[in-house]
mmCIF file with all atom_site columns, C-alpha atoms in Angstrom:
data_model
loop_
_atom_site.group_PDB
_atom_site.id
_atom_site.type_symbol
_atom_site.label_atom_id
_atom_site.label_alt_id
_atom_site.label_comp_id
_atom_site.label_asym_id
_atom_site.label_entity_id
_atom_site.label_seq_id
_atom_site.pdbx_PDB_ins_code
_atom_site.Cartn_x
_atom_site.Cartn_y
_atom_site.Cartn_z
_atom_site.occupancy
_atom_site.B_iso_or_equiv
_atom_site.pdbx_formal_charge
_atom_site.auth_seq_id
_atom_site.auth_comp_id
_atom_site.auth_asym_id
_atom_site.auth_atom_id
_atom_site.pdbx_PDB_model_num
ATOM 1   C CA . LEU A 1 1   ? 1.966   -34.003 73.001 1.00 81.00 ? 1   LEU A CA 1
ATOM 2   C CA . ASP A 1 2   ? 2.267   -32.860 76.602 1.00 86.00 ? 2   ASP A CA 1
ATOM 3   C CA . LEU A 1 3   ? 4.148   -29.550 76.526 1.00 84.00 ? 3   LEU A CA 1
ATOM 4   C CA . ARG A 1 4   ? 4.213   -29.005 80.291 1.00 83.00 ? 4   ARG A CA 1
ATOM 5   C CA . LEU A 1 5   ? 7.613   -27.792 81.431 1.00 82.00 ? 5   LEU A CA 1
ATOM 6   C CA . CYS A 1 6   ? 8.072   -30.880 83.621 1.00 82.00 ? 6   CYS A CA 1
ATOM 7   C CA . ASN A 1 7   ? 8.531   -32.827 80.361 1.00 91.00 ? 7   ASN A CA 1
ATOM 8   C CA . TRP A 1 8   ? 11.407  -30.606 79.204 1.00 95.00 ? 8   TRP A CA 1
ATOM 9   C CA . THR A 1 9   ? 15.031  -30.849 80.310 1.00 97.00 ? 9   THR A CA 1
ATOM 10  C CA . THR A 1 10  ? 16.295  -27.653 81.958 1.00 96.00 ? 10  THR A CA 1
ATOM 11  C CA . ILE A 1 11  ? 19.916  -26.598 82.399 1.00 97.00 ? 11  ILE A CA 1
ATOM 12  C CA . LYS A 1 12  ? 21.756  -23.465 83.444 1.00 96.00 ? 12  LYS A CA 1
ATOM 13  C CA . TYR A 1 13  ? 22.829  -22.055 80.099 1.00 97.00 ? 13  TYR A CA 1
ATOM 14  C CA . LEU A 1 14  ? 26.084  -20.261 80.921 1.00 95.00 ? 14  LEU A CA 1
ATOM 15  C CA . ASN A 1 15  ? 28.862  -20.698 83.441 1.00 94.00 ? 15  ASN A CA 1
ATOM 16  C CA . GLY A 1 16  ? 28.924  -18.696 86.675 1.00 88.00 ? 16  GLY A CA 1
ATOM 17  C CA . GLU A 1 17  ? 30.722  -15.748 85.072 1.00 87.00 ? 17  GLU A CA 1
ATOM 18  C CA . GLY A 1 18  ? 28.477  -15.680 82.013 1.00 87.00 ? 18  GLY A CA 1
ATOM 19  C CA . THR A 1 19  ? 31.540  -15.959 79.771 1.00 89.00 ? 19  THR A CA 1
ATOM 20  C CA . GLY A 1 20  ? 30.975  -19.446 78.351 1.00 93.00 ? 20  GLY A CA 1
ATOM 21  C CA . PHE A 1 21  ? 28.639  -22.391 78.377 1.00 96.00 ? 21  PHE A CA 1
ATOM 22  C CA . ASN A 1 22  ? 27.727  -24.337 81.472 1.00 97.00 ? 22  ASN A CA 1
ATOM 23  C CA . LYS A 1 23  ? 29.046  -27.908 81.239 1.00 97.00 ? 23  LYS A CA 1
ATOM 24  C CA . ASP A 1 24  ? 25.438  -29.141 81.035 1.00 97.00 ? 24  ASP A CA 1
ATOM 25  C CA . ILE A 1 25  ? 25.181  -27.831 77.478 1.00 97.00 ? 25  ILE A CA 1
ATOM 26  C CA . ASP A 1 26  ? 26.482  -31.298 76.536 1.00 97.00 ? 26  ASP A CA 1
ATOM 27  C CA . LEU A 1 27  ? 23.093  -32.709 77.634 1.00 97.00 ? 27  LEU A CA 1
ATOM 28  C CA . VAL A 1 28  ? 21.443  -31.037 74.640 1.00 98.00 ? 28  VAL A CA 1
ATOM 29  C CA . PRO A 1 29  ? 21.314  -33.693 71.886 1.00 97.00 ? 29  PRO A CA 1
ATOM 30  C CA . VAL A 1 30  ? 23.114  -33.378 68.568 1.00 96.00 ? 30  VAL A CA 1
ATOM 31  C CA . ASN A 1 31  ? 21.090  -36.110 66.871 1.00 96.00 ? 31  ASN A CA 1
ATOM 32  C CA . SER A 1 32  ? 17.635  -34.537 67.057 1.00 96.00 ? 32  SER A CA 1
ATOM 33  C CA . GLY A 1 33  ? 15.635  -31.403 66.568 1.00 97.00 ? 33  GLY A CA 1
ATOM 34  C CA . GLY A 1 34  ? 13.141  -29.886 68.932 1.00 97.00 ? 34  GLY A CA 1
ATOM 35  C CA . LEU A 1 35  ? 11.986  -26.855 70.839 1.00 97.00 ? 35  LEU A CA 1
ATOM 36  C CA . TYR A 1 36  ? 13.952  -24.754 73.279 1.00 98.00 ? 36  TYR A CA 1
ATOM 37  C CA . MET A 1 37  ? 13.083  -21.966 75.670 1.00 97.00 ? 37  MET A CA 1
ATOM 38  C CA . PHE A 1 38  ? 15.246  -19.444 77.465 1.00 97.00 ? 38  PHE A CA 1
ATOM 39  C CA . SER A 1 39  ? 14.008  -18.383 80.872 1.00 95.00 ? 39  SER A CA 1
ATOM 40  C CA . ILE A 1 40  ? 15.306  -16.019 83.531 1.00 94.00 ? 40  ILE A CA 1
ATOM 41  C CA . ARG A 1 41  ? 15.488  -17.120 87.157 1.00 90.00 ? 41  ARG A CA 1
ATOM 42  C CA . CYS A 1 42  ? 15.800  -14.635 89.954 1.00 83.00 ? 42  CYS A CA 1
ATOM 43  C CA . PRO A 1 43  ? 17.706  -16.201 92.874 1.00 78.00 ? 43  PRO A CA 1
ATOM 44  C CA . ILE A 1 44  ? 16.346  -13.674 95.388 1.00 79.00 ? 44  ILE A CA 1
ATOM 45  C CA . VAL A 1 45  ? 12.952  -15.373 95.689 1.00 74.00 ? 45  VAL A CA 1
ATOM 46  C CA . PRO A 1 46  ? 13.516  -19.014 94.660 1.00 68.00 ? 46  PRO A CA 1
ATOM 47  C CA . GLY A 1 47  ? 10.655  -20.976 93.208 1.00 67.00 ? 47  GLY A CA 1
ATOM 48  C CA . ILE A 1 48  ? 8.409   -18.143 92.109 1.00 72.00 ? 48  ILE A CA 1
ATOM 49  C CA . THR A 1 49  ? 10.496  -16.027 89.809 1.00 79.00 ? 49  THR A CA 1
ATOM 50  C CA . GLU A 1 50  ? 11.163  -18.080 86.699 1.00 84.00 ? 50  GLU A CA 1
ATOM 51  C CA . TYR A 1 51  ? 10.212  -15.950 83.736 1.00 89.00 ? 51  TYR A CA 1
ATOM 52  C CA . PRO A 1 52  ? 10.010  -17.457 80.222 1.00 93.00 ? 52  PRO A CA 1
ATOM 53  C CA . ALA A 1 53  ? 11.694  -15.092 77.796 1.00 95.00 ? 53  ALA A CA 1
ATOM 54  C CA . TYR A 1 54  ? 12.117  -16.735 74.392 1.00 96.00 ? 54  TYR A CA 1
ATOM 55  C CA . ILE A 1 55  ? 10.996  -19.850 72.520 1.00 96.00 ? 55  ILE A CA 1
ATOM 56  C CA . GLY A 1 56  ? 12.702  -21.207 69.441 1.00 96.00 ? 56  GLY A CA 1
ATOM 57  C CA . ARG A 1 57  ? 12.994  -24.280 67.299 1.00 96.00 ? 57  ARG A CA 1
ATOM 58  C CA . ALA A 1 58  ? 15.749  -26.389 65.843 1.00 97.00 ? 58  ALA A CA 1
ATOM 59  C CA . LEU A 1 59  ? 14.917  -28.526 62.865 1.00 97.00 ? 59  LEU A CA 1
ATOM 60  C CA . LEU A 1 60  ? 16.998  -31.628 62.326 1.00 95.00 ? 60  LEU A CA 1
ATOM 61  C CA . THR A 1 61  ? 18.792  -31.160 59.027 1.00 95.00 ? 61  THR A CA 1
ATOM 62  C CA . GLU A 1 62  ? 22.204  -32.016 57.666 1.00 94.00 ? 62  GLU A CA 1
ATOM 63  C CA . GLY A 1 63  ? 23.565  -28.709 58.960 1.00 94.00 ? 63  GLY A CA 1
ATOM 64  C CA . GLN A 1 64  ? 21.413  -28.139 62.044 1.00 96.00 ? 64  GLN A CA 1
ATOM 65  C CA . ASN A 1 65  ? 20.477  -29.868 65.290 1.00 97.00 ? 65  ASN A CA 1
ATOM 66  C CA . LEU A 1 66  ? 19.186  -28.926 68.716 1.00 97.00 ? 66  LEU A CA 1
ATOM 67  C CA . ARG A 1 67  ? 22.559  -28.399 70.430 1.00 97.00 ? 67  ARG A CA 1
ATOM 68  C CA . LYS A 1 68  ? 24.055  -26.443 67.545 1.00 97.00 ? 68  LYS A CA 1
ATOM 69  C CA . ARG A 1 69  ? 21.049  -24.134 67.427 1.00 96.00 ? 69  ARG A CA 1
ATOM 70  C CA . CYS A 1 70  ? 21.026  -23.556 71.196 1.00 97.00 ? 70  CYS A CA 1
ATOM 71  C CA . ARG A 1 71  ? 24.754  -22.767 71.193 1.00 96.00 ? 71  ARG A CA 1
ATOM 72  C CA . GLU A 1 72  ? 24.333  -20.228 68.371 1.00 94.00 ? 72  GLU A CA 1
ATOM 73  C CA . TYR A 1 73  ? 22.542  -17.800 70.644 1.00 93.00 ? 73  TYR A CA 1
ATOM 74  C CA . PHE A 1 74  ? 25.602  -17.231 72.779 1.00 93.00 ? 74  PHE A CA 1
ATOM 75  C CA . THR A 1 75  ? 28.241  -17.543 70.058 1.00 90.00 ? 75  THR A CA 1
ATOM 76  C CA . LYS A 1 76  ? 26.391  -15.544 67.390 1.00 89.00 ? 76  LYS A CA 1
ATOM 77  C CA . TYR A 1 77  ? 23.880  -13.159 68.967 1.00 85.00 ? 77  TYR A CA 1
ATOM 78  C CA . SER A 1 78  ? 25.033  -12.373 72.500 1.00 85.00 ? 78  SER A CA 1
ATOM 79  C CA . ARG A 1 79  ? 27.543  -9.703  71.494 1.00 81.00 ? 79  ARG A CA 1
ATOM 80  C CA . SER A 1 80  ? 26.197  -8.317  68.233 1.00 81.00 ? 80  SER A CA 1
ATOM 81  C CA . ASP A 1 81  ? 23.258  -6.272  67.129 1.00 78.00 ? 81  ASP A CA 1
ATOM 82  C CA . GLU A 1 82  ? 22.122  -8.791  64.549 1.00 85.00 ? 82  GLU A CA 1
ATOM 83  C CA . ARG A 1 83  ? 19.242  -9.638  66.924 1.00 89.00 ? 83  ARG A CA 1
ATOM 84  C CA . PRO A 1 84  ? 19.065  -6.731  69.389 1.00 90.00 ? 84  PRO A CA 1
ATOM 85  C CA . LYS A 1 85  ? 16.520  -8.317  71.738 1.00 92.00 ? 85  LYS A CA 1
ATOM 86  C CA . ILE A 1 86  ? 18.665  -11.430 72.130 1.00 92.00 ? 86  ILE A CA 1
ATOM 87  C CA . THR A 1 87  ? 21.748  -9.276  72.715 1.00 91.00 ? 87  THR A CA 1
ATOM 88  C CA . LYS A 1 88  ? 19.855  -7.463  75.512 1.00 92.00 ? 88  LYS A CA 1
ATOM 89  C CA . LEU A 1 89  ? 18.764  -10.798 77.002 1.00 92.00 ? 89  LEU A CA 1
ATOM 90  C CA . PHE A 1 90  ? 22.414  -11.767 77.427 1.00 91.00 ? 90  PHE A CA 1
ATOM 91  C CA . GLU A 1 91  ? 23.556  -8.294  78.427 1.00 91.00 ? 91  GLU A CA 1
ATOM 92  C CA . TYR A 1 92  ? 21.154  -8.073  81.353 1.00 91.00 ? 92  TYR A CA 1
ATOM 93  C CA . TRP A 1 93  ? 20.449  -11.657 82.433 1.00 91.00 ? 93  TRP A CA 1
ATOM 94  C CA . SER A 1 94  ? 23.256  -13.975 81.292 1.00 91.00 ? 94  SER A CA 1
ATOM 95  C CA . ASN A 1 95  ? 24.043  -15.130 84.856 1.00 90.00 ? 95  ASN A CA 1
ATOM 96  C CA . ASN A 1 96  ? 20.393  -16.037 85.474 1.00 92.00 ? 96  ASN A CA 1
ATOM 97  C CA . LEU A 1 97  ? 19.635  -17.571 82.084 1.00 95.00 ? 97  LEU A CA 1
ATOM 98  C CA . TYR A 1 98  ? 18.343  -21.144 81.862 1.00 96.00 ? 98  TYR A CA 1
ATOM 99  C CA . LEU A 1 99  ? 17.649  -23.279 78.830 1.00 97.00 ? 99  LEU A CA 1
ATOM 100 C CA . SER A 1 100 ? 14.823  -25.799 78.628 1.00 97.00 ? 100 SER A CA 1
ATOM 101 C CA . PHE A 1 101 ? 14.545  -28.130 75.677 1.00 98.00 ? 101 PHE A CA 1
ATOM 102 C CA . MET A 1 102 ? 12.315  -30.872 74.334 1.00 97.00 ? 102 MET A CA 1
ATOM 103 C CA . THR A 1 103 ? 13.251  -33.173 71.482 1.00 97.00 ? 103 THR A CA 1
ATOM 104 C CA . LEU A 1 104 ? 10.730  -33.924 68.754 1.00 95.00 ? 104 LEU A CA 1
ATOM 105 C CA . GLU A 1 105 ? 10.919  -36.445 65.927 1.00 93.00 ? 105 GLU A CA 1
ATOM 106 C CA . GLU A 1 106 ? 9.198   -34.626 63.059 1.00 96.00 ? 106 GLU A CA 1
ATOM 107 C CA . ASN A 1 107 ? 10.280  -31.239 61.697 1.00 96.00 ? 107 ASN A CA 1
ATOM 108 C CA . GLN A 1 108 ? 6.677   -30.277 60.913 1.00 96.00 ? 108 GLN A CA 1
ATOM 109 C CA . ASP A 1 109 ? 5.698   -30.947 64.539 1.00 96.00 ? 109 ASP A CA 1
ATOM 110 C CA . ILE A 1 110 ? 8.567   -28.713 65.668 1.00 96.00 ? 110 ILE A CA 1
ATOM 111 C CA . VAL A 1 111 ? 7.278   -25.854 63.488 1.00 95.00 ? 111 VAL A CA 1
ATOM 112 C CA . ASP A 1 112 ? 3.662   -26.353 64.561 1.00 94.00 ? 112 ASP A CA 1
ATOM 113 C CA . TYR A 1 113 ? 4.345   -26.575 68.303 1.00 94.00 ? 113 TYR A CA 1
ATOM 114 C CA . GLU A 1 114 ? 6.707   -23.597 68.257 1.00 95.00 ? 114 GLU A CA 1
ATOM 115 C CA . LYS A 1 115 ? 3.980   -21.528 66.614 1.00 93.00 ? 115 LYS A CA 1
ATOM 116 C CA . LYS A 1 116 ? 1.415   -22.635 69.207 1.00 91.00 ? 116 LYS A CA 1
ATOM 117 C CA . LEU A 1 117 ? 3.722   -21.838 72.119 1.00 92.00 ? 117 LEU A CA 1
ATOM 118 C CA . ILE A 1 118 ? 4.685   -18.403 70.807 1.00 92.00 ? 118 ILE A CA 1
ATOM 119 C CA . ASN A 1 119 ? 1.048   -17.530 70.134 1.00 90.00 ? 119 ASN A CA 1
ATOM 120 C CA . SER A 1 120 ? 0.047   -18.708 73.608 1.00 88.00 ? 120 SER A CA 1
ATOM 121 C CA . LEU A 1 121 ? 2.814   -17.162 75.680 1.00 88.00 ? 121 LEU A CA 1
ATOM 122 C CA . LEU A 1 122 ? 3.643   -13.947 73.765 1.00 85.00 ? 122 LEU A CA 1
ATOM 123 C CA . LEU A 1 123 ? 7.189   -13.862 75.093 1.00 90.00 ? 123 LEU A CA 1
ATOM 124 C CA . PRO A 1 124 ? 9.058   -10.543 75.182 1.00 90.00 ? 124 PRO A CA 1
ATOM 125 C CA . PHE A 1 125 ? 12.161  -11.632 73.254 1.00 92.00 ? 125 PHE A CA 1
ATOM 126 C CA . ASN A 1 126 ? 10.383  -13.301 70.327 1.00 90.00 ? 126 ASN A CA 1
ATOM 127 C CA . ASP A 1 127 ? 10.341  -10.726 67.538 1.00 82.00 ? 127 ASP A CA 1
ATOM 128 C CA . GLU A 1 128 ? 7.530   -12.203 65.492 1.00 79.00 ? 128 GLU A CA 1
ATOM 129 C CA . ILE A 1 129 ? 4.235   -13.684 66.561 1.00 72.00 ? 129 ILE A CA 1
ATOM 130 C CA . PRO A 1 130 ? 3.121   -16.296 64.009 1.00 74.00 ? 130 PRO A CA 1
ATOM 131 C CA . GLU A 1 131 ? -0.269  -15.690 62.492 1.00 65.00 ? 131 GLU A CA 1
ATOM 132 C CA . CYS A 1 132 ? -3.082  -17.163 64.510 1.00 52.00 ? 132 CYS A CA 1
ATOM 133 C CA . LYS A 1 133 ? -5.730  -19.021 62.619 1.00 50.00 ? 133 LYS A CA 1
ATOM 134 C CA . GLN A 1 134 ? -9.108  -17.637 63.597 1.00 47.00 ? 134 GLN A CA 1
ATOM 135 C CA . ASP A 1 135 ? -12.430 -19.219 62.865 1.00 47.00 ? 135 ASP A CA 1
ATOM 136 C CA . ASP A 1 136 ? -15.298 -17.294 61.304 1.00 45.00 ? 136 ASP A CA 1
ATOM 137 C CA . ASN A 1 137 ? -16.983 -16.692 64.692 1.00 46.00 ? 137 ASN A CA 1
ATOM 138 C CA . SER A 1 138 ? -14.119 -14.545 66.009 1.00 39.00 ? 138 SER A CA 1
#
């Protein structure tokens, strides 16, 4: 699987005021699971200031899908202290927050690739770093 960002779909997450979703949220599918990443873009120096902040996963189940999971961050965590790092992400950068997503067919692939990305990127808003498997020569 080619995880380069050019293979993901990227949208502005919130509207211009940061009070609701950008209309492009409808591009996030409801009939699949996948990976998603929040990033912060600084408009002062375009092209060189996109900063990945958080990676997550959405398994496709009867009660969950990619769009529902991506929407939960704003509706559930942006104004509460249930996940303080996510609340801070919205508090400070909601106007510059972008969402990238990639659909995947198999739930196990979603779990595995999320773990690899988090372990590789060590993003500041991911609370837990999945255990890395190390070989005996480490």
